mmCIF file of C-alpha atoms and ligand atoms in Angstrom:
data_model
loop_
_atom_site.group_PDB
_atom_site.id
_atom_site.type_symbol
_atom_site.label_atom_id
_atom_site.label_comp_id
_atom_site.label_asym_id
_atom_site.label_seq_id
_atom_site.Cartn_x
_atom_site.Cartn_y
_atom_site.Cartn_z
ATOM 1 C CA UNK A 1 -0.113 0.049 0.003
ATOM 2 C CA UNK A 2 1.439 3.269 -0.906
ATOM 3 C CA UNK A 3 -1.045 5.778 -0.083
ATOM 4 C CA UNK A 4 -0.555 9.390 1.047
ATOM 5 C CA UNK A 5 -1.502 10.065 4.376
ATOM 6 C CA UNK A 6 -4.448 11.923 5.405
ATOM 7 C CA UNK A 7 -3.769 14.946 7.743
ATOM 8 C CA UNK A 8 -6.728 16.079 9.592
ATOM 9 C CA UNK A 9 -5.150 17.919 12.766
ATOM 10 C CA UNK A 10 -5.086 21.286 11.418
ATOM 11 C CA UNK A 11 -6.390 22.345 14.647
ATOM 12 C CA UNK A 12 -3.004 21.000 16.267
ATOM 13 C CA UNK A 13 -0.565 22.769 13.760
ATOM 14 C CA UNK A 14 -1.734 23.075 10.147
ATOM 15 C CA UNK A 15 -0.171 22.214 7.211
ATOM 16 C CA UNK A 16 2.321 24.864 5.727
ATOM 17 C CA UNK A 17 1.769 26.914 2.986
ATOM 18 C CA UNK A 18 4.517 26.315 -0.008
ATOM 19 C CA UNK A 19 4.523 29.914 -0.247
ATOM 20 C CA UNK A 20 5.399 29.980 3.094
ATOM 21 C CA UNK A 21 8.214 27.727 3.251
ATOM 22 C CA UNK A 22 9.762 29.586 0.078
ATOM 23 C CA UNK A 23 9.521 32.732 2.679
ATOM 24 C CA UNK A 24 11.588 30.832 5.270
ATOM 25 C CA UNK A 25 14.102 28.941 2.932
ATOM 26 C CA UNK A 26 14.939 32.397 1.281
ATOM 27 C CA UNK A 27 15.550 34.180 4.587
ATOM 28 C CA UNK A 28 17.287 31.263 6.135
ATOM 29 C CA UNK A 29 20.005 31.349 3.422
ATOM 30 C CA UNK A 30 21.606 34.694 4.528
ATOM 31 C CA UNK A 31 22.087 36.047 8.228
ATOM 32 C CA UNK A 32 19.531 38.681 9.793
ATOM 33 C CA UNK A 33 20.225 40.501 12.647
ATOM 34 C CA UNK A 34 17.183 42.868 12.704
ATOM 35 C CA UNK A 35 19.127 45.344 15.157
ATOM 36 C CA UNK A 36 21.857 45.612 13.117
ATOM 37 C CA UNK A 37 22.692 48.426 10.842
ATOM 38 C CA UNK A 38 24.506 46.892 7.520
ATOM 39 C CA UNK A 39 22.934 45.185 4.996
ATOM 40 C CA UNK A 40 22.297 42.142 6.282
ATOM 41 C CA UNK A 41 20.480 43.673 9.108
ATOM 42 C CA UNK A 42 18.739 46.083 7.435
ATOM 43 C CA UNK A 43 17.281 43.295 5.085
ATOM 44 C CA UNK A 44 15.864 41.699 7.856
ATOM 45 C CA UNK A 45 14.318 44.454 9.657
ATOM 46 C CA UNK A 46 12.385 45.342 5.782
ATOM 47 C CA UNK A 47 11.354 42.081 6.196
ATOM 48 C CA UNK A 48 9.924 42.047 10.016
ATOM 49 C CA UNK A 49 8.001 45.105 9.032
ATOM 50 C CA UNK A 50 6.458 43.975 6.134
ATOM 51 C CA UNK A 51 5.543 41.071 8.090
ATOM 52 C CA UNK A 52 4.168 43.162 10.681
ATOM 53 C CA UNK A 53 1.728 44.902 8.373
ATOM 54 C CA UNK A 54 0.569 41.615 7.062
ATOM 55 C CA UNK A 55 -0.003 39.997 10.689
ATOM 56 C CA UNK A 56 -1.696 43.499 11.878
ATOM 57 C CA UNK A 57 -4.072 43.237 8.776
ATOM 58 C CA UNK A 58 -5.444 39.557 9.630
ATOM 59 C CA UNK A 59 -6.441 41.323 13.079
ATOM 60 C CA UNK A 60 -7.582 44.804 11.265
ATOM 61 C CA UNK A 61 -4.976 47.227 13.819
ATOM 62 C CA UNK A 62 -2.253 49.167 12.796
ATOM 63 C CA UNK A 63 0.678 47.838 12.143
ATOM 64 C CA UNK A 64 2.521 49.257 15.084
ATOM 65 C CA UNK A 65 0.118 47.714 17.554
ATOM 66 C CA UNK A 66 1.652 44.019 16.771
ATOM 67 C CA UNK A 67 4.491 42.456 18.891
ATOM 68 C CA UNK A 68 6.176 39.395 17.262
ATOM 69 C CA UNK A 69 6.846 36.892 19.776
ATOM 70 C CA UNK A 70 7.360 32.911 20.040
ATOM 71 C CA UNK A 71 3.821 32.056 19.775
ATOM 72 C CA UNK A 72 0.276 32.101 21.362
ATOM 73 C CA UNK A 73 1.621 30.007 24.634
ATOM 74 C CA UNK A 74 4.045 32.983 25.424
ATOM 75 C CA UNK A 75 1.484 35.990 24.156
ATOM 76 C CA UNK A 76 -1.303 34.437 26.744
ATOM 77 C CA UNK A 77 1.172 34.149 29.628
ATOM 78 C CA UNK A 78 2.667 37.659 28.785
ATOM 79 C CA UNK A 79 -1.026 39.156 29.050
ATOM 80 C CA UNK A 80 -1.728 37.465 31.974
ATOM 81 C CA UNK A 81 1.275 37.406 34.110
ATOM 82 C CA UNK A 82 1.071 40.724 33.802
ATOM 83 C CA UNK A 83 -2.246 40.939 35.995
ATOM 84 C CA UNK A 84 -0.625 38.698 39.075
ATOM 85 C CA UNK A 85 -2.092 39.076 42.068
ATOM 86 C CA UNK A 86 -5.407 41.041 40.372
ATOM 87 C CA UNK A 87 -8.502 39.495 40.278
ATOM 88 C CA UNK A 88 -9.016 37.639 37.076
ATOM 89 C CA UNK A 89 -11.779 36.114 35.044
ATOM 90 C CA UNK A 90 -10.658 33.541 32.570
ATOM 91 C CA UNK A 91 -13.971 31.154 30.610
ATOM 92 C CA UNK A 92 -13.662 27.349 31.535
ATOM 93 C CA UNK A 93 -12.773 25.921 28.149
ATOM 94 C CA UNK A 94 -9.409 28.269 27.732
ATOM 95 C CA UNK A 95 -6.709 26.843 26.361
ATOM 96 C CA UNK A 96 -4.468 25.192 28.836
ATOM 97 C CA UNK A 97 -1.673 28.123 28.200
ATOM 98 C CA UNK A 98 -4.515 30.568 30.275
ATOM 99 C CA UNK A 99 -5.377 28.345 32.718
ATOM 100 C CA UNK A 100 -2.017 27.407 33.619
ATOM 101 C CA UNK A 101 -0.667 30.740 33.477
ATOM 102 C CA UNK A 102 -3.765 32.296 35.769
ATOM 103 C CA UNK A 103 -4.019 29.751 38.372
ATOM 104 C CA UNK A 104 -6.016 32.059 40.893
ATOM 105 C CA UNK A 105 -8.252 33.050 38.158
ATOM 106 C CA UNK A 106 -11.604 32.464 38.596
ATOM 107 C CA UNK A 107 -13.406 30.391 35.833
ATOM 108 C CA UNK A 108 -16.179 31.607 34.139
ATOM 109 C CA UNK A 109 -18.917 28.476 33.349
ATOM 110 C CA UNK A 110 -19.793 27.804 29.964
ATOM 111 C CA UNK A 111 -23.538 26.248 29.092
ATOM 112 C CA UNK A 112 -23.632 22.670 27.736
ATOM 113 C CA UNK A 113 -22.682 24.049 23.817
ATOM 114 C CA UNK A 114 -19.735 25.230 25.011
ATOM 115 C CA UNK A 115 -20.450 29.290 25.212
ATOM 116 C CA UNK A 116 -19.654 31.275 27.351
ATOM 117 C CA UNK A 117 -22.628 31.659 30.132
ATOM 118 C CA UNK A 118 -23.218 35.852 29.936
ATOM 119 C CA UNK A 119 -25.607 35.836 32.684
ATOM 120 C CA UNK A 120 -22.602 34.242 35.266
ATOM 121 C CA UNK A 121 -20.186 36.345 33.889
ATOM 122 C CA UNK A 122 -22.011 39.624 34.652
ATOM 123 C CA UNK A 123 -22.714 38.133 37.757
ATOM 124 C CA UNK A 124 -19.002 37.617 38.354
ATOM 125 C CA UNK A 125 -18.203 41.292 37.141
ATOM 126 C CA UNK A 126 -20.038 42.950 39.003
ATOM 127 C CA UNK A 127 -19.351 41.812 42.442
ATOM 128 C CA UNK A 128 -17.678 44.394 44.570
ATOM 129 C CA UNK A 129 -13.964 44.224 43.947
ATOM 130 C CA UNK A 130 -14.015 44.553 40.286
ATOM 131 C CA UNK A 131 -11.694 42.159 38.463
ATOM 132 C CA UNK A 132 -8.676 43.983 35.983
ATOM 133 C CA UNK A 133 -8.824 41.322 33.428
ATOM 134 C CA UNK A 134 -11.569 38.925 30.968
ATOM 135 C CA UNK A 135 -9.817 36.568 28.916
ATOM 136 C CA UNK A 136 -11.934 34.908 26.427
ATOM 137 C CA UNK A 137 -10.515 32.415 23.420
ATOM 138 C CA UNK A 138 -12.483 33.935 20.130
ATOM 139 C CA UNK A 139 -12.374 29.838 18.518
ATOM 140 C CA UNK A 140 -12.158 27.062 20.897
ATOM 141 C CA UNK A 141 -9.631 24.615 19.830
ATOM 142 C CA UNK A 142 -11.142 21.558 20.889
ATOM 143 C CA UNK A 143 -15.265 22.063 19.130
ATOM 144 C CA UNK A 144 -14.390 24.913 17.377
ATOM 145 C CA UNK A 145 -17.149 26.853 19.224
ATOM 146 C CA UNK A 146 -17.088 30.337 18.246
ATOM 147 C CA UNK A 147 -17.513 32.371 21.589
ATOM 148 C CA UNK A 148 -19.459 35.765 22.056
ATOM 149 C CA UNK A 149 -16.565 37.914 22.610
ATOM 150 C CA UNK A 150 -18.105 41.074 21.434
ATOM 151 C CA UNK A 151 -20.804 40.540 24.184
ATOM 152 C CA UNK A 152 -18.569 39.543 26.897
ATOM 153 C CA UNK A 153 -16.189 42.531 26.547
ATOM 154 C CA UNK A 154 -19.061 45.270 26.220
ATOM 155 C CA UNK A 155 -19.984 43.403 29.704
ATOM 156 C CA UNK A 156 -16.482 43.519 30.866
ATOM 157 C CA UNK A 157 -15.805 47.296 29.610
ATOM 158 C CA UNK A 158 -19.335 48.401 31.855
ATOM 159 C CA UNK A 159 -17.468 46.807 35.255
ATOM 160 C CA UNK A 160 -13.989 48.393 33.879
ATOM 161 C CA UNK A 161 -12.399 45.236 33.314
ATOM 162 C CA UNK A 162 -9.844 44.666 30.367
ATOM 163 C CA UNK A 163 -10.072 42.014 27.608
ATOM 164 C CA UNK A 164 -7.707 39.619 26.556
ATOM 165 C CA UNK A 165 -8.561 37.509 23.584
ATOM 166 C CA UNK A 166 -6.742 33.960 22.447
ATOM 167 C CA UNK A 167 -7.422 34.443 18.651
ATOM 168 C CA UNK A 168 -5.440 31.183 17.736
ATOM 169 C CA UNK A 169 -8.003 29.183 16.012
ATOM 170 C CA UNK A 170 -10.418 32.297 15.134
ATOM 171 C CA UNK A 171 -7.662 33.669 12.602
ATOM 172 C CA UNK A 172 -7.875 33.238 8.764
ATOM 173 C CA UNK A 173 -10.597 31.099 9.861
ATOM 174 C CA UNK A 174 -13.211 34.058 10.083
ATOM 175 C CA UNK A 175 -13.314 37.841 9.960
ATOM 176 C CA UNK A 176 -10.953 39.144 12.742
ATOM 177 C CA UNK A 177 -11.707 42.925 13.707
ATOM 178 C CA UNK A 178 -9.623 43.352 17.192
ATOM 179 C CA UNK A 179 -11.855 47.313 18.068
ATOM 180 C CA UNK A 180 -15.116 45.515 16.607
ATOM 181 C CA UNK A 181 -14.466 42.866 19.047
ATOM 182 C CA UNK A 182 -13.918 45.172 21.833
ATOM 183 C CA UNK A 183 -10.642 43.108 23.073
ATOM 184 C CA UNK A 184 -7.113 44.966 24.985
ATOM 185 C CA UNK A 185 -4.898 42.231 24.386
ATOM 186 C CA UNK A 186 -5.188 39.513 21.371
ATOM 187 C CA UNK A 187 -2.796 36.642 20.817
ATOM 188 C CA UNK A 188 -2.334 35.104 17.420
ATOM 189 C CA UNK A 189 0.101 32.123 16.612
ATOM 190 C CA UNK A 190 1.493 31.561 12.961
ATOM 191 C CA UNK A 191 1.830 27.622 12.897
ATOM 192 C CA UNK A 192 -2.391 27.336 13.128
ATOM 193 C CA UNK A 193 -2.599 29.562 9.594
ATOM 194 C CA UNK A 194 -0.323 27.336 7.665
ATOM 195 C CA UNK A 195 2.927 29.542 9.126
ATOM 196 C CA UNK A 196 5.557 28.423 10.890
ATOM 197 C CA UNK A 197 5.831 27.137 13.930
ATOM 198 C CA UNK A 198 7.870 29.050 17.308
ATOM 199 C CA UNK A 199 6.385 32.578 15.506
ATOM 200 C CA UNK A 200 3.063 34.575 17.242
ATOM 201 C CA UNK A 201 2.344 37.933 18.149
ATOM 202 C CA UNK A 202 0.906 39.773 20.856
ATOM 203 C CA UNK A 203 -1.332 42.483 19.291
ATOM 204 C CA UNK A 204 -2.101 45.280 21.710
ATOM 205 C CA UNK A 205 -5.506 47.664 21.551
ATOM 206 C CA UNK A 206 -5.461 51.052 21.958
ATOM 207 C CA UNK A 207 -6.162 51.002 25.734
ATOM 208 C CA UNK A 208 -2.221 51.817 26.250
ATOM 209 C CA UNK A 209 -1.168 49.024 28.260
ATOM 210 C CA UNK A 210 1.942 46.779 27.291
ATOM 211 C CA UNK A 211 2.568 43.776 29.201
ATOM 212 C CA UNK A 212 5.935 42.722 28.718
ATOM 213 C CA UNK A 213 7.123 39.192 29.892
ATOM 214 C CA UNK A 214 11.010 39.229 28.507
ATOM 215 C CA UNK A 215 13.121 41.883 29.188
ATOM 216 C CA UNK A 216 16.980 42.321 27.479
ATOM 217 C CA UNK A 217 18.061 43.837 24.661
ATOM 218 C CA UNK A 218 14.697 46.087 23.744
ATOM 219 C CA UNK A 219 13.839 44.233 20.486
ATOM 220 C CA UNK A 220 10.167 45.072 19.726
ATOM 221 C CA UNK A 221 9.950 48.500 21.113
ATOM 222 C CA UNK A 222 11.056 46.985 24.524
ATOM 223 C CA UNK A 223 8.083 44.636 24.317
ATOM 224 C CA UNK A 224 9.555 41.660 23.846
ATOM 225 C CA UNK A 225 13.171 41.552 24.078
ATOM 226 C CA UNK A 226 15.032 38.454 22.255
ATOM 227 C CA UNK A 227 16.536 38.784 18.790
ATOM 228 C CA UNK A 228 14.081 38.395 16.142
ATOM 229 C CA UNK A 229 13.011 35.047 14.446
ATOM 230 C CA UNK A 230 13.429 36.439 11.039
ATOM 231 C CA UNK A 231 12.765 34.012 8.902
ATOM 232 C CA UNK A 232 9.659 32.526 11.172
ATOM 233 C CA UNK A 233 8.143 35.874 11.487
ATOM 234 C CA UNK A 234 8.582 36.526 7.436
ATOM 235 C CA UNK A 235 6.832 33.283 6.910
ATOM 236 C CA UNK A 236 3.727 34.117 9.108
ATOM 237 C CA UNK A 237 3.593 37.590 7.415
ATOM 238 C CA UNK A 238 3.639 34.960 4.417
ATOM 239 C CA UNK A 239 0.981 33.138 6.022
ATOM 240 C CA UNK A 240 -1.182 35.841 7.460
ATOM 241 C CA UNK A 241 -1.623 37.227 3.437
ATOM 242 C CA UNK A 242 -2.480 33.562 2.505
ATOM 243 C CA UNK A 243 -5.101 32.779 5.304
ATOM 244 C CA UNK A 244 -6.635 36.583 4.660
ATOM 245 C CA UNK A 245 -7.302 35.522 1.255
ATOM 246 C CA UNK A 246 -8.305 32.022 1.913
ATOM 247 C CA UNK A 247 -11.530 32.904 4.116
ATOM 248 C CA UNK A 248 -13.706 32.040 1.683
ATOM 249 C CA UNK A 249 -12.185 28.499 0.706
ATOM 250 C CA UNK A 250 -11.757 28.271 4.109
ATOM 251 C CA UNK A 251 -15.706 28.801 4.695
ATOM 252 C CA UNK A 252 -16.152 26.008 1.938
ATOM 253 C CA UNK A 253 -14.372 23.578 4.077
ATOM 254 C CA UNK A 254 -17.937 23.166 6.332
ATOM 255 C CA UNK A 255 -19.101 21.413 3.250
ATOM 256 C CA UNK A 256 -16.525 18.462 3.979
ATOM 257 C CA UNK A 257 -17.258 18.964 7.840
ATOM 258 C CA UNK A 258 -20.991 18.304 7.540
ATOM 259 C CA UNK A 259 -20.170 15.587 5.175
ATOM 260 C CA UNK A 260 -18.420 13.840 8.015
ATOM 261 C CA UNK A 261 -20.710 14.195 10.795
ATOM 262 C CA UNK A 262 -23.887 13.250 8.682
ATOM 263 C CA UNK A 263 -22.011 10.007 7.527
ATOM 264 C CA UNK A 264 -20.332 9.224 10.879
ATOM 265 C CA UNK A 265 -23.874 9.924 12.478
ATOM 266 C CA UNK A 266 -25.467 7.230 10.043
ATOM 267 C CA UNK A 267 -22.663 4.299 11.566
ATOM 268 C CA UNK A 268 -23.847 4.728 15.077
ATOM 269 C CA UNK A 269 -25.389 7.274 18.000
ATOM 270 C CA UNK A 270 -23.177 10.376 17.599
ATOM 271 C CA UNK A 271 -22.854 13.049 19.896
ATOM 272 C CA UNK A 272 -21.083 16.046 18.337
ATOM 273 C CA UNK A 273 -20.011 18.545 20.640
ATOM 274 C CA UNK A 274 -21.025 22.076 20.218
ATOM 275 C CA UNK A 275 -23.248 21.403 16.951
ATOM 276 C CA UNK A 276 -26.093 23.749 18.041
ATOM 277 C CA UNK A 277 -23.644 26.550 19.028
ATOM 278 C CA UNK A 278 -21.901 29.110 16.056
ATOM 279 C CA UNK A 279 -18.852 26.895 15.066
ATOM 280 C CA UNK A 280 -15.648 27.639 12.493
ATOM 281 C CA UNK A 281 -16.746 25.417 9.522
ATOM 282 C CA UNK A 282 -13.294 23.147 10.085
ATOM 283 C CA UNK A 283 -13.962 21.601 13.555
ATOM 284 C CA UNK A 284 -16.022 18.597 14.596
ATOM 285 C CA UNK A 285 -15.475 17.291 17.895
ATOM 286 C CA UNK A 286 -17.604 14.062 18.262
ATOM 287 C CA UNK A 287 -18.125 10.882 20.288
ATOM 288 C CA UNK A 288 -19.456 7.605 19.316
ATOM 289 C CA UNK A 289 -20.447 5.187 22.431
ATOM 290 C CA UNK A 290 -17.845 2.111 22.790
ATOM 291 C CA UNK A 291 -14.841 3.585 20.780
ATOM 292 C CA UNK A 292 -12.305 4.736 23.016
ATOM 293 C CA UNK A 293 -10.599 7.679 21.529
ATOM 294 C CA UNK A 294 -7.212 6.557 21.922
ATOM 295 C CA UNK A 295 -7.610 3.459 19.930
ATOM 296 C CA UNK A 296 -9.743 4.746 17.164
ATOM 297 C CA UNK A 297 -6.841 7.379 16.924
ATOM 298 C CA UNK A 298 -3.978 4.577 16.927
ATOM 299 C CA UNK A 299 -5.924 2.297 14.200
ATOM 300 C CA UNK A 300 -6.825 5.407 12.261
ATOM 301 C CA UNK A 301 -2.668 6.308 12.569
ATOM 302 C CA UNK A 302 -2.043 2.848 11.351
ATOM 303 C CA UNK A 303 -4.274 3.139 8.101
ATOM 304 C CA UNK A 304 -2.184 6.739 7.854
ATOM 305 C CA UNK A 305 -5.005 9.393 9.064
ATOM 306 C CA UNK A 306 -4.125 11.703 11.649
ATOM 307 C CA UNK A 307 -6.965 12.818 13.954
ATOM 308 C CA UNK A 308 -6.812 14.182 17.499
ATOM 309 C CA UNK A 309 -8.289 12.459 20.547
ATOM 310 C CA UNK A 310 -9.221 15.216 22.696
ATOM 311 C CA UNK A 311 -6.684 18.352 22.600
ATOM 312 C CA UNK A 312 -3.423 17.770 21.669
ATOM 313 C CA UNK A 313 -1.820 19.691 23.673
ATOM 314 C CA UNK A 314 -3.114 17.648 26.461
ATOM 315 C CA UNK A 315 -2.968 13.690 24.594
ATOM 316 C CA UNK A 316 -0.176 11.810 25.557
ATOM 317 C CA UNK A 317 -1.833 12.364 29.220
ATOM 318 C CA UNK A 318 -4.558 9.954 30.070
ATOM 319 C CA UNK A 319 -6.480 13.387 31.331
ATOM 320 C CA UNK A 320 -9.771 13.363 29.503
ATOM 321 C CA UNK A 321 -10.214 17.523 28.262
ATOM 322 C CA UNK A 322 -10.827 19.840 30.707
ATOM 323 C CA UNK A 323 -12.934 21.646 27.766
ATOM 324 C CA UNK A 324 -15.584 18.648 27.563
ATOM 325 C CA UNK A 325 -15.806 18.674 31.896
ATOM 326 C CA UNK A 326 -16.211 22.306 32.038
ATOM 327 C CA UNK A 327 -19.391 21.499 29.306
ATOM 328 C CA UNK A 328 -20.602 18.797 31.990
ATOM 329 C CA UNK A 329 -19.957 15.898 29.567
ATOM 330 C CA UNK A 330 -19.135 12.737 31.763
ATOM 331 C CA UNK A 331 -15.892 11.573 31.976
ATOM 332 C CA UNK A 332 -16.593 8.082 30.224
ATOM 333 C CA UNK A 333 -17.869 9.699 27.335
ATOM 334 C CA UNK A 334 -15.159 12.090 26.713
ATOM 335 C CA UNK A 335 -12.983 9.077 26.700
ATOM 336 C CA UNK A 336 -14.711 8.651 23.599
ATOM 337 C CA UNK A 337 -14.258 11.947 21.757
ATOM 338 C CA UNK A 338 -12.500 12.481 18.535
ATOM 339 C CA UNK A 339 -11.477 15.354 16.594
ATOM 340 C CA UNK A 340 -11.491 15.893 13.068
ATOM 341 C CA UNK A 341 -10.168 19.416 11.890
ATOM 342 C CA UNK A 342 -9.945 20.218 8.329
ATOM 343 C CA UNK A 343 -7.572 23.109 6.462
ATOM 344 C CA UNK A 344 -6.330 24.382 2.814
ATOM 345 C CA UNK A 345 -5.536 21.152 1.756
ATOM 346 C CA UNK A 346 -8.377 19.551 2.437
ATOM 347 C CA UNK A 347 -9.978 17.339 -0.331
ATOM 348 C CA UNK A 348 -13.159 15.699 -0.732
ATOM 349 C CA UNK A 349 -11.154 12.694 -1.843
ATOM 350 C CA UNK A 350 -9.469 12.749 1.507
ATOM 351 C CA UNK A 351 -12.704 13.500 3.415
ATOM 352 C CA UNK A 352 -14.286 10.103 1.371
ATOM 353 C CA UNK A 353 -11.224 7.571 2.022
ATOM 354 C CA UNK A 354 -11.189 9.185 5.885
ATOM 355 C CA UNK A 355 -14.930 8.355 6.003
ATOM 356 C CA UNK A 356 -14.428 4.613 4.088
ATOM 357 C CA UNK A 357 -11.471 3.854 6.629
ATOM 358 C CA UNK A 358 -13.278 5.194 9.282
ATOM 359 C CA UNK A 359 -16.347 2.962 8.577
ATOM 360 C CA UNK A 360 -14.114 -0.432 8.549
ATOM 361 C CA UNK A 361 -12.158 0.340 11.559
ATOM 362 C CA UNK A 362 -15.587 1.531 13.544
ATOM 363 C CA UNK A 363 -17.072 -1.956 12.449
ATOM 364 C CA UNK A 364 -14.460 -3.995 13.069
ATOM 365 C CA UNK A 365 -14.196 -2.498 16.797
ATOM 366 C CA UNK A 366 -17.963 -2.830 17.182
HETATM 367 N N1 PMP B 401 -4.325 29.134 21.965
HETATM 368 C C1 PMP B 401 -5.362 28.218 21.415
HETATM 369 C C2 PMP B 401 -6.528 28.271 21.312
HETATM 370 C C3 PMP B 401 -4.416 27.043 20.762
HETATM 371 O O1 PMP B 401 -4.830 26.110 20.403
HETATM 372 C C4 PMP B 401 -2.799 27.136 20.912
HETATM 373 C C5 PMP B 401 -2.462 25.439 20.335
HETATM 374 N N2 PMP B 401 -2.749 24.269 20.796
HETATM 375 C C6 PMP B 401 -2.303 27.627 21.651
HETATM 376 C C7 PMP B 401 -2.831 28.881 22.675
HETATM 377 C C8 PMP B 401 -0.872 27.830 21.985
HETATM 378 O O2 PMP B 401 -0.286 28.116 21.138
HETATM 379 P P1 PMP B 401 1.296 27.902 20.290
HETATM 380 O O3 PMP B 401 1.459 26.736 20.011
HETATM 381 O O4 PMP B 401 1.644 28.930 19.464
HETATM 382 O O5 PMP B 401 1.712 28.316 21.487
#
């Protein structure tokens, strides 16, 4: 058997755009310390500033508001660490890089569909000691649910809290306008949109507040020290441009995702998480009873198909997903959850073959 593997785990990390590969390789061939004033350095600086324009466009913000860093884990830690010792609210379905960076934070519950509970949020906001920050992701990485960030941010503003939004899984998937959302800090990651791993950005709103995590050489106007990863940042810029122009193509993935859910639903009694909430087009998190996720994932892997058993970042540990438990899903059921996430290179043929193989495995395990 000499079949191409089928990659259906874009939410863990997306396939690199060929245009990004080209950008990165071109820049790896020469040394670029963007702080140096010689020609090599100035070339690096130019590439970074071009990327800044492109990444800013992804969030509809002026370029000057973008601070490059190593990815969203760093961006989230930068913001949350800045509010240490103050009252902070976070949604119960945040990524571990928010949850772990703010262990003291109070968690805002979600509905059984995974949507932020706005009534519970307001009750927490209006308590006498007002929170300094609310952190809510725009799109959940596990089930693809789109959170009501605009409404949540408006409430936060009413009670004087600043707003952080982890928009990693929203960029390149839905229209992203930071000011329209009402966010004061926004985190992005290159590798979720077809860029290289190890590059990301913290986008600052117009509140004038600049959280700093890494101190040193004064790069990024003192907001993030460390020699810039020029090739990866430029690759991020190219990916941002590709992702922005590919928004319609991305929306069309919804048809393939729906086809997957329909076909799986005809095999057994399926539960699709977040199904009645607004979702991005590429993600499906589902459970089929009696089929443990890790066994299914391994069986699919043997056939060359990559999917995720719950959140990729926490898989490997046998812990069930914190997102599903926040939604009130019993642990036994959560242990059968699988995530399929499609991306720019996913084809109809791949989905058809995935469904054929899935059905074979599903029946074998029955
Ligand atoms: N936030 C979300 C919602 C994510 O999905 C991820 C990646 N799994 C991160 C943050 C962390 O991003 P990075 O890999 O760039 O550190």
